[in-house]
Amino acid sequence: MHPPVRSIQKKKKKQNVEIVSTFPAQPSPMASLTICRATLTRLPALQLTTSPSASPSVSFNFNCFRSRILRIISPKRHHHHRATMASSAPAQERTTAPYGSWKSPITADVVSGASKYLGGTAVDGQGRLIVLESRPNEGGRAVLVRLADKAGDEAVDLTPKEFAVRTTCQEYGGGAFAVSGDTVIFSNYKDQRLYKQSINGRADSTPVAITPDYGGPVISYADGVFDYRFNRFFTVREDQRESATNSTTTIVAVDLNGKDVQEPTVVISGNDFYAFPRLDPKGERIAWIEWGHPNMPWDRSELWVGYISENGEIHKRTCVAGYDPSLVESPTEPKWSPGGELFFVTDRKSGFWNLYKWIESENSVQVVYSLDAEFSKPLWVFGSSSYVLLQNNEGKNLIACGYRQKGRSYLSIVDDAQSSLSVLDIPFTDIDNITLGNHCLYIEGASAVDPSSVAKVLNHIIWSSSPDSSKYQSYYSLPEFIEFPTEVPGQSAYAYFYPPSNPDYQASKDEKPPLLLKSHGGPTGETRGILNLSVHYWTSRGWAFVDVNYGGSTGYGREYRDRLLLKWGIVDVNDCCSCAKFLVDSGLVDGNRLCITGGSAGGYTTLAALAFKDTFKAGSSLYGVADVGLLRAETHKFESHYIDNLVGDEKDYYERSPINFVDQFSCPIILFQGLEDKVVPPDQARKIYEALKKKGLPVALVEYEGEQHGFRKAENIKFTLEQQMVFFARLVGHFNVADEITPIKIENFD
């Protein structure tokens, strides 16, 4: 039975505290934010404690969240329309020029070099934050960085130059490192071995391999945790020694006692996939998630608990959730409280990923808080942390968590005992991972005007993916969350619409802007309305841009997610076309200049829309799928049965593959492909390129050496963006771009 849903409570009384940036000589994009904190001096203290299985115990006192809220609010600029932002500057005469031809300081160089990718956060034994930072200007190399924790300090790179922290486990990686005290264990990209490194600043900080050398990167590891009881390291292992396309995934234990490297011990095996091995505070129980073909982890999965004997073996196992065939659910993110209770997220009954806990004595589960919102996300990468567990001074559980509802994220505190939820009003409209630190929470988040950042709640922004982005704020186009009708009567889908925006330019009143529609990847994924300079690269030049969450996207519950089952290439295509038509009918864009783009699964939607519909006038596919049958035959194990659930039988495979209907293509297409892509192999792009060239359509193919599924090198990100822009301008836009871009040759056009 579900406990009653309590009303969201807020406290208005507050006092202001200035936020300070820790980036020396670089203006933080959130430097002007203020924290408004409720005056709660007479409230009981809250003791926040981490489990020793996660890191050495840390605790701090903080005011009670249960019924009195800490509010972090943004300055007025967050609440005003972009017209207000523009009007804050002195009025100036605008140049009238065609849409798409406007000059903008947000260049492809700015876009490609500005955004660093955050691959995870952790806290060391001294309470200092460590982040995994991927750098496009270093070829996408990922580096562990210890951030400055006080004024005058500087961030320090912990990863030696000959190393890069990245795992290829299940191709998408994630969970590439773990920190305990002054020790980090990480996956090295080149050889995929695990390395142990001291990070206390002493001379002995050279990483030392702790897993065997197999002569190449044929074994990868992810999502590891320290076992203090037996001085070992539990981790997911993917073994490709026997087959690269049918690897074996297990949970293994890596011995940390001796100097000699030993073969890891397999402790959990038998299913196709594993994730989230998590130890209880005493090291006596281990929880994990597992699933098997043909399911993906968001379709059906199981949560298990194993009991660890005195000799370190798992002697008993219990399935906590996912075992009932009549109950469709996909449990994820198990975590142990400091007191040894197991919490997790699942979507049973309601269809929304909500918080639950295990009643061990009854082997039953109980909902912690019920809400039509998503408290987790699909398991594409390892190591997600959507919530952290705290304890008050009475030993009761509180949960700091993020949830997503109707296109935006919220940070909240859930009281387990009271079944209440309290929202913290923060500037971020998007929240990713949450990490517990000393006297604070570290929140990975972003908004329409704030790049992906790490906020030290309740203090300041200490890491930003684009610390210089605020200088371009007057050129931002703030996203408008739109709901539009689909082809199914009474059914809606969602998108973020970005109108053209440039304080220096305007178009003539009788002109409407060209539109670039983006279809996100996955397809079981979600686009979010956060600051992305690549979007503003288009809008600041006079393009309208729309990012679509078609049926099948996450963030809207299982029912919405399941719209795509057996209908990939139909629902996503129809929704993208419906969105474009909605914007045309609303008078917001030019119906004769509609373009579509997407990467991976979004690239497939792009190609399918161009093959099976006549809505768009040109398209750009980045590492997209042209032949779904070939994808099924060539892709890696993790997704090898994913397509079956989305497509259907052999007839459907044929009819959904754009490569089989080249005669129905009628407009220009540009293709971009990484030559080391194992998810969507290069043959996909080459086949459709040759077929379209033979048909006589304008087409171009760009291939990148050293790139995999997604482009990580700054020079390739820049080239892709510029070539898309000039391609669309030449063939659809009928205008000259303001930037000096040398276009590549377009077959059947140049």
Short mmCIF file of C-alpha atoms in Angstrom, two decimals, residues 147-427:
data_model
loop_
_atom_site.label_atom_id
_atom_site.label_comp_id
_atom_site.label_asym_id
_atom_site.label_seq_id
_atom_site.Cartn_x
_atom_site.Cartn_y
_atom_site.Cartn_z
CA LEU A 147 39.14 20.90 -7.21
CA ALA A 148 40.17 23.76 -5.00
CA ASP A 149 38.34 23.62 -1.68
CA LYS A 150 39.24 27.05 -0.38
CA ALA A 151 40.18 30.49 -1.64
CA GLY A 152 43.73 30.68 -2.94
CA ASP A 153 43.95 26.99 -3.82
CA GLU A 154 44.11 25.74 -7.38
CA ALA A 155 42.64 22.70 -9.05
CA VAL A 156 45.14 19.87 -9.45
CA ASP A 157 45.27 17.23 -12.18
CA LEU A 158 45.67 13.83 -10.50
CA THR A 159 45.97 11.72 -13.64
CA PRO A 160 49.49 11.53 -15.12
CA LYS A 161 49.75 12.60 -18.76
CA GLU A 162 50.39 9.07 -20.01
CA PHE A 163 47.04 7.91 -18.58
CA ALA A 164 43.39 8.62 -19.42
CA VAL A 165 40.49 7.62 -17.16
CA ARG A 166 37.81 5.93 -19.24
CA THR A 167 36.21 2.52 -19.46
CA THR A 168 34.71 0.96 -22.58
CA CYS A 169 32.57 -1.46 -20.58
CA GLN A 170 29.35 -1.98 -22.57
CA GLU A 171 30.83 0.58 -25.02
CA TYR A 172 29.13 3.52 -23.28
CA GLY A 173 31.26 3.25 -20.14
CA GLY A 174 30.69 5.29 -16.99
CA GLY A 175 31.74 4.43 -13.44
CA ALA A 176 35.40 4.57 -14.49
CA PHE A 177 36.82 5.38 -11.06
CA ALA A 178 36.20 5.07 -7.32
CA VAL A 179 37.76 6.96 -4.41
CA SER A 180 38.36 5.79 -0.85
CA GLY A 181 40.27 8.04 1.51
CA ASP A 182 43.47 8.96 -0.31
CA THR A 183 43.26 6.14 -2.83
CA VAL A 184 41.66 6.07 -6.27
CA ILE A 185 41.13 3.04 -8.49
CA PHE A 186 40.49 3.83 -12.14
CA SER A 187 40.20 2.26 -15.58
CA ASN A 188 42.92 3.32 -17.97
CA TYR A 189 41.59 3.93 -21.47
CA LYS A 190 44.49 2.54 -23.51
CA ASP A 191 44.74 -0.93 -21.97
CA GLN A 192 41.45 -1.00 -19.96
CA ARG A 193 43.30 -2.32 -16.89
CA LEU A 194 42.47 -1.14 -13.39
CA TYR A 195 45.09 1.01 -11.67
CA LYS A 196 45.50 2.01 -8.04
CA GLN A 197 46.86 5.46 -7.24
CA SER A 198 47.64 7.43 -4.10
CA ILE A 199 46.20 10.94 -4.34
CA ASN A 200 47.55 12.45 -1.12
CA GLY A 201 50.22 14.42 -2.96
CA ARG A 202 53.21 12.33 -1.98
CA ALA A 203 55.86 11.11 -4.39
CA ASP A 204 54.36 7.61 -4.58
CA SER A 205 51.42 8.77 -6.67
CA THR A 206 52.33 6.82 -9.82
CA PRO A 207 49.42 4.54 -10.75
CA VAL A 208 50.04 0.82 -10.28
CA ALA A 209 48.17 -1.85 -12.25
CA ILE A 210 46.04 -4.19 -10.12
CA THR A 211 44.52 -6.33 -12.89
CA PRO A 212 46.35 -8.57 -15.38
CA ASP A 213 47.67 -7.53 -18.78
CA TYR A 214 45.80 -9.55 -21.40
CA GLY A 215 47.79 -8.21 -24.35
CA GLY A 216 45.16 -5.66 -25.31
CA PRO A 217 41.96 -3.95 -24.13
CA VAL A 218 39.86 -7.13 -24.23
CA ILE A 219 38.65 -6.91 -20.62
CA SER A 220 37.07 -3.79 -19.16
CA TYR A 221 35.80 -2.83 -15.71
CA ALA A 222 33.21 -0.38 -14.37
CA ASP A 223 31.13 0.67 -11.37
CA GLY A 224 33.49 -0.53 -8.63
CA VAL A 225 33.25 -0.27 -4.84
CA PHE A 226 35.78 -0.86 -2.05
CA ASP A 227 35.31 -3.80 0.32
CA TYR A 228 37.00 -2.76 3.59
CA ARG A 229 36.20 -6.01 5.33
CA PHE A 230 38.36 -8.11 3.01
CA ASN A 231 40.49 -5.37 1.41
CA ARG A 232 39.28 -5.97 -2.11
CA PHE A 233 37.47 -4.16 -4.88
CA PHE A 234 34.12 -5.34 -6.30
CA THR A 235 33.54 -4.31 -9.91
CA VAL A 236 31.59 -5.17 -13.04
CA ARG A 237 33.79 -6.90 -15.62
CA GLU A 238 33.14 -7.33 -19.35
CA ASP A 239 35.28 -10.07 -20.92
CA GLN A 240 35.72 -10.08 -24.69
CA ARG A 241 38.53 -12.62 -24.88
CA GLU A 242 36.35 -15.25 -26.53
CA SER A 243 34.03 -12.97 -28.49
CA ALA A 244 33.92 -9.23 -29.11
CA THR A 245 30.21 -9.34 -29.97
CA ASN A 246 29.11 -11.83 -27.31
CA SER A 247 31.14 -10.85 -24.27
CA THR A 248 30.75 -12.29 -20.78
CA THR A 249 29.76 -9.90 -18.01
CA THR A 250 30.26 -10.74 -14.31
CA ILE A 251 30.92 -9.09 -10.98
CA VAL A 252 34.44 -9.83 -9.79
CA ALA A 253 36.57 -9.14 -6.72
CA VAL A 254 40.04 -7.66 -7.21
CA ASP A 255 42.45 -8.40 -4.36
CA LEU A 256 44.15 -5.31 -2.90
CA ASN A 257 46.34 -7.08 -0.35
CA GLY A 258 49.41 -8.23 -2.24
CA LYS A 259 51.96 -6.65 -4.53
CA ASP A 260 51.53 -9.25 -7.25
CA VAL A 261 48.73 -8.81 -9.76
CA GLN A 262 46.26 -11.67 -9.53
CA GLU A 263 43.37 -12.83 -11.68
CA PRO A 264 40.14 -11.31 -10.28
CA THR A 265 37.75 -13.73 -8.60
CA VAL A 266 34.30 -14.10 -10.13
CA VAL A 267 31.72 -13.68 -7.35
CA ILE A 268 28.47 -13.15 -9.30
CA SER A 269 27.76 -14.61 -12.72
CA GLY A 270 25.15 -16.39 -14.85
CA ASN A 271 23.13 -13.54 -16.33
CA ASP A 272 23.85 -11.39 -19.37
CA PHE A 273 24.46 -8.08 -17.60
CA TYR A 274 25.24 -6.62 -14.17
CA ALA A 275 25.43 -3.15 -12.65
CA PHE A 276 25.49 -1.31 -9.31
CA PRO A 277 27.36 -3.72 -7.00
CA ARG A 278 26.87 -2.02 -3.63
CA LEU A 279 28.07 -3.16 -0.20
CA ASP A 280 26.30 -2.49 3.09
CA PRO A 281 28.18 -0.50 5.77
CA LYS A 282 29.49 -3.66 7.48
CA GLY A 283 30.49 -5.45 4.30
CA GLU A 284 28.16 -8.35 5.10
CA ARG A 285 25.68 -7.92 2.23
CA ILE A 286 26.07 -6.91 -1.38
CA ALA A 287 23.25 -5.64 -3.61
CA TRP A 288 23.34 -5.56 -7.39
CA ILE A 289 21.18 -5.15 -10.50
CA GLU A 290 21.07 -7.78 -13.24
CA TRP A 291 19.12 -8.39 -16.43
CA GLY A 292 19.16 -10.66 -19.46
CA HIS A 293 18.32 -10.74 -23.14
CA PRO A 294 16.09 -9.65 -24.77
CA ASN A 295 15.47 -6.96 -22.15
CA MET A 296 17.26 -3.69 -21.70
CA PRO A 297 17.67 -2.60 -18.06
CA TRP A 298 14.74 -0.16 -18.34
CA ASP A 299 12.47 -2.90 -19.72
CA ARG A 300 12.89 -5.52 -17.01
CA SER A 301 15.65 -6.03 -14.47
CA GLU A 302 16.14 -7.64 -11.08
CA LEU A 303 17.54 -6.42 -7.77
CA TRP A 304 19.42 -9.06 -5.77
CA VAL A 305 21.10 -9.18 -2.37
CA GLY A 306 23.88 -11.62 -1.51
CA TYR A 307 25.08 -12.49 1.99
CA ILE A 308 28.85 -12.59 2.44
CA SER A 309 30.32 -15.33 4.64
CA GLU A 310 33.32 -15.13 6.98
CA ASN A 311 35.59 -16.38 4.19
CA GLY A 312 34.35 -13.69 1.77
CA GLU A 313 32.12 -15.86 -0.38
CA ILE A 314 28.47 -15.17 -1.19
CA HIS A 315 26.66 -18.04 0.48
CA LYS A 316 23.03 -16.97 0.07
CA ARG A 317 21.13 -14.84 -2.43
CA THR A 318 17.71 -13.18 -2.36
CA CYS A 319 15.87 -11.50 -5.20
CA VAL A 320 14.39 -8.30 -3.83
CA ALA A 321 12.54 -6.93 -6.87
CA GLY A 322 11.87 -7.93 -10.44
CA TYR A 323 11.24 -11.63 -9.82
CA ASP A 324 7.44 -11.53 -10.26
CA PRO A 325 6.65 -12.19 -13.97
CA SER A 326 3.22 -10.59 -13.55
CA LEU A 327 4.74 -7.32 -12.33
CA VAL A 328 6.64 -5.34 -14.96
CA GLU A 329 9.39 -3.30 -13.32
CA SER A 330 12.99 -2.20 -13.78
CA PRO A 331 14.68 -1.62 -10.40
CA THR A 332 17.88 0.43 -10.43
CA GLU A 333 20.34 2.35 -8.20
CA PRO A 334 20.43 0.27 -4.98
CA LYS A 335 22.04 2.01 -2.00
CA TRP A 336 22.48 1.13 1.67
CA SER A 337 21.69 3.64 4.38
CA PRO A 338 24.21 4.24 7.20
CA GLY A 339 21.96 2.04 9.34
CA GLY A 340 22.02 -0.85 6.86
CA GLU A 341 18.63 -0.45 5.14
CA LEU A 342 18.50 -1.04 1.39
CA PHE A 343 16.92 1.65 -0.79
CA PHE A 344 16.44 1.59 -4.55
CA VAL A 345 14.39 3.05 -7.40
CA THR A 346 11.83 1.12 -9.42
CA ASP A 347 8.83 1.75 -11.65
CA ARG A 348 6.47 -0.99 -10.47
CA LYS A 349 2.71 -0.35 -10.78
CA SER A 350 2.83 3.42 -11.32
CA GLY A 351 5.17 3.30 -14.30
CA PHE A 352 7.36 6.02 -12.80
CA TRP A 353 10.79 5.43 -11.25
CA ASN A 354 10.09 6.15 -7.57
CA LEU A 355 12.00 5.53 -4.34
CA TYR A 356 11.49 2.22 -2.50
CA LYS A 357 13.12 0.33 0.36
CA TRP A 358 13.53 -3.35 1.19
CA ILE A 359 11.92 -4.80 4.30
CA GLU A 360 14.44 -7.56 4.84
CA SER A 361 12.53 -9.48 7.53
CA GLU A 362 9.61 -9.98 5.15
CA ASN A 363 11.53 -9.86 1.85
CA SER A 364 9.02 -7.27 0.72
CA VAL A 365 9.38 -3.76 -0.67
CA GLN A 366 7.75 -0.54 0.42
CA VAL A 367 7.40 2.70 -1.48
CA VAL A 368 9.15 5.61 0.23
CA TYR A 369 7.43 8.35 -1.70
CA SER A 370 5.00 8.11 -4.62
CA LEU A 371 4.95 10.76 -7.33
CA ASP A 372 4.25 10.80 -11.07
CA ALA A 373 7.86 11.74 -11.73
CA GLU A 374 11.15 10.02 -12.54
CA PHE A 375 13.68 9.69 -9.70
CA SER A 376 16.21 7.93 -11.94
CA LYS A 377 17.13 7.57 -15.59
CA PRO A 378 17.82 4.72 -18.03
CA LEU A 379 20.99 2.75 -17.42
CA TRP A 380 23.00 3.62 -20.50
CA VAL A 381 26.17 4.30 -18.52
CA PHE A 382 27.43 2.95 -15.22
CA GLY A 383 27.72 4.88 -12.00
CA SER A 384 24.60 7.05 -11.87
CA SER A 385 23.77 8.59 -8.50
CA SER A 386 20.34 10.21 -8.51
CA TYR A 387 20.10 10.31 -4.71
CA VAL A 388 22.14 10.07 -1.50
CA LEU A 389 21.12 8.78 1.91
CA LEU A 390 21.42 10.88 5.05
CA GLN A 391 20.49 10.40 8.70
CA ASN A 392 19.14 12.90 11.19
CA ASN A 393 20.23 12.98 14.82
CA GLU A 394 17.53 10.43 15.67
CA GLY A 395 18.94 7.93 13.19
CA LYS A 396 16.06 8.34 10.76
CA ASN A 397 16.63 8.31 7.01
CA LEU A 398 16.48 11.38 4.82
CA ILE A 399 17.09 11.23 1.10
CA ALA A 400 18.52 14.06 -0.97
CA CYS A 401 17.33 13.33 -4.48
CA GLY A 402 16.62 14.76 -7.87
CA TYR A 403 13.49 13.97 -9.81
CA ARG A 404 12.21 14.91 -13.24
CA GLN A 405 8.67 15.98 -14.08
CA LYS A 406 7.23 17.61 -17.22
CA GLY A 407 10.51 18.57 -18.75
CA ARG A 408 12.47 19.86 -15.77
CA SER A 409 14.34 18.59 -12.72
CA TYR A 410 13.82 19.32 -9.03
CA LEU A 411 16.12 18.88 -6.05
CA SER A 412 14.32 17.63 -2.97
CA ILE A 413 14.63 16.06 0.46
CA VAL A 414 12.47 13.03 1.19
CA ASP A 415 11.77 12.09 4.81
CA ASP A 416 11.44 8.31 4.95
CA ALA A 417 9.61 8.21 8.28
CA GLN A 418 7.12 10.96 7.42
CA SER A 419 6.77 10.07 3.72
CA SER A 420 7.13 13.76 2.89
CA LEU A 421 8.95 15.55 0.12
CA SER A 422 10.39 19.07 0.34
CA VAL A 423 11.64 20.91 -2.74
CA LEU A 424 14.80 23.01 -2.74
CA ASP A 425 14.34 25.90 -5.15
CA ILE A 426 17.67 26.05 -6.99
CA PRO A 427 18.70 27.78 -10.23
#
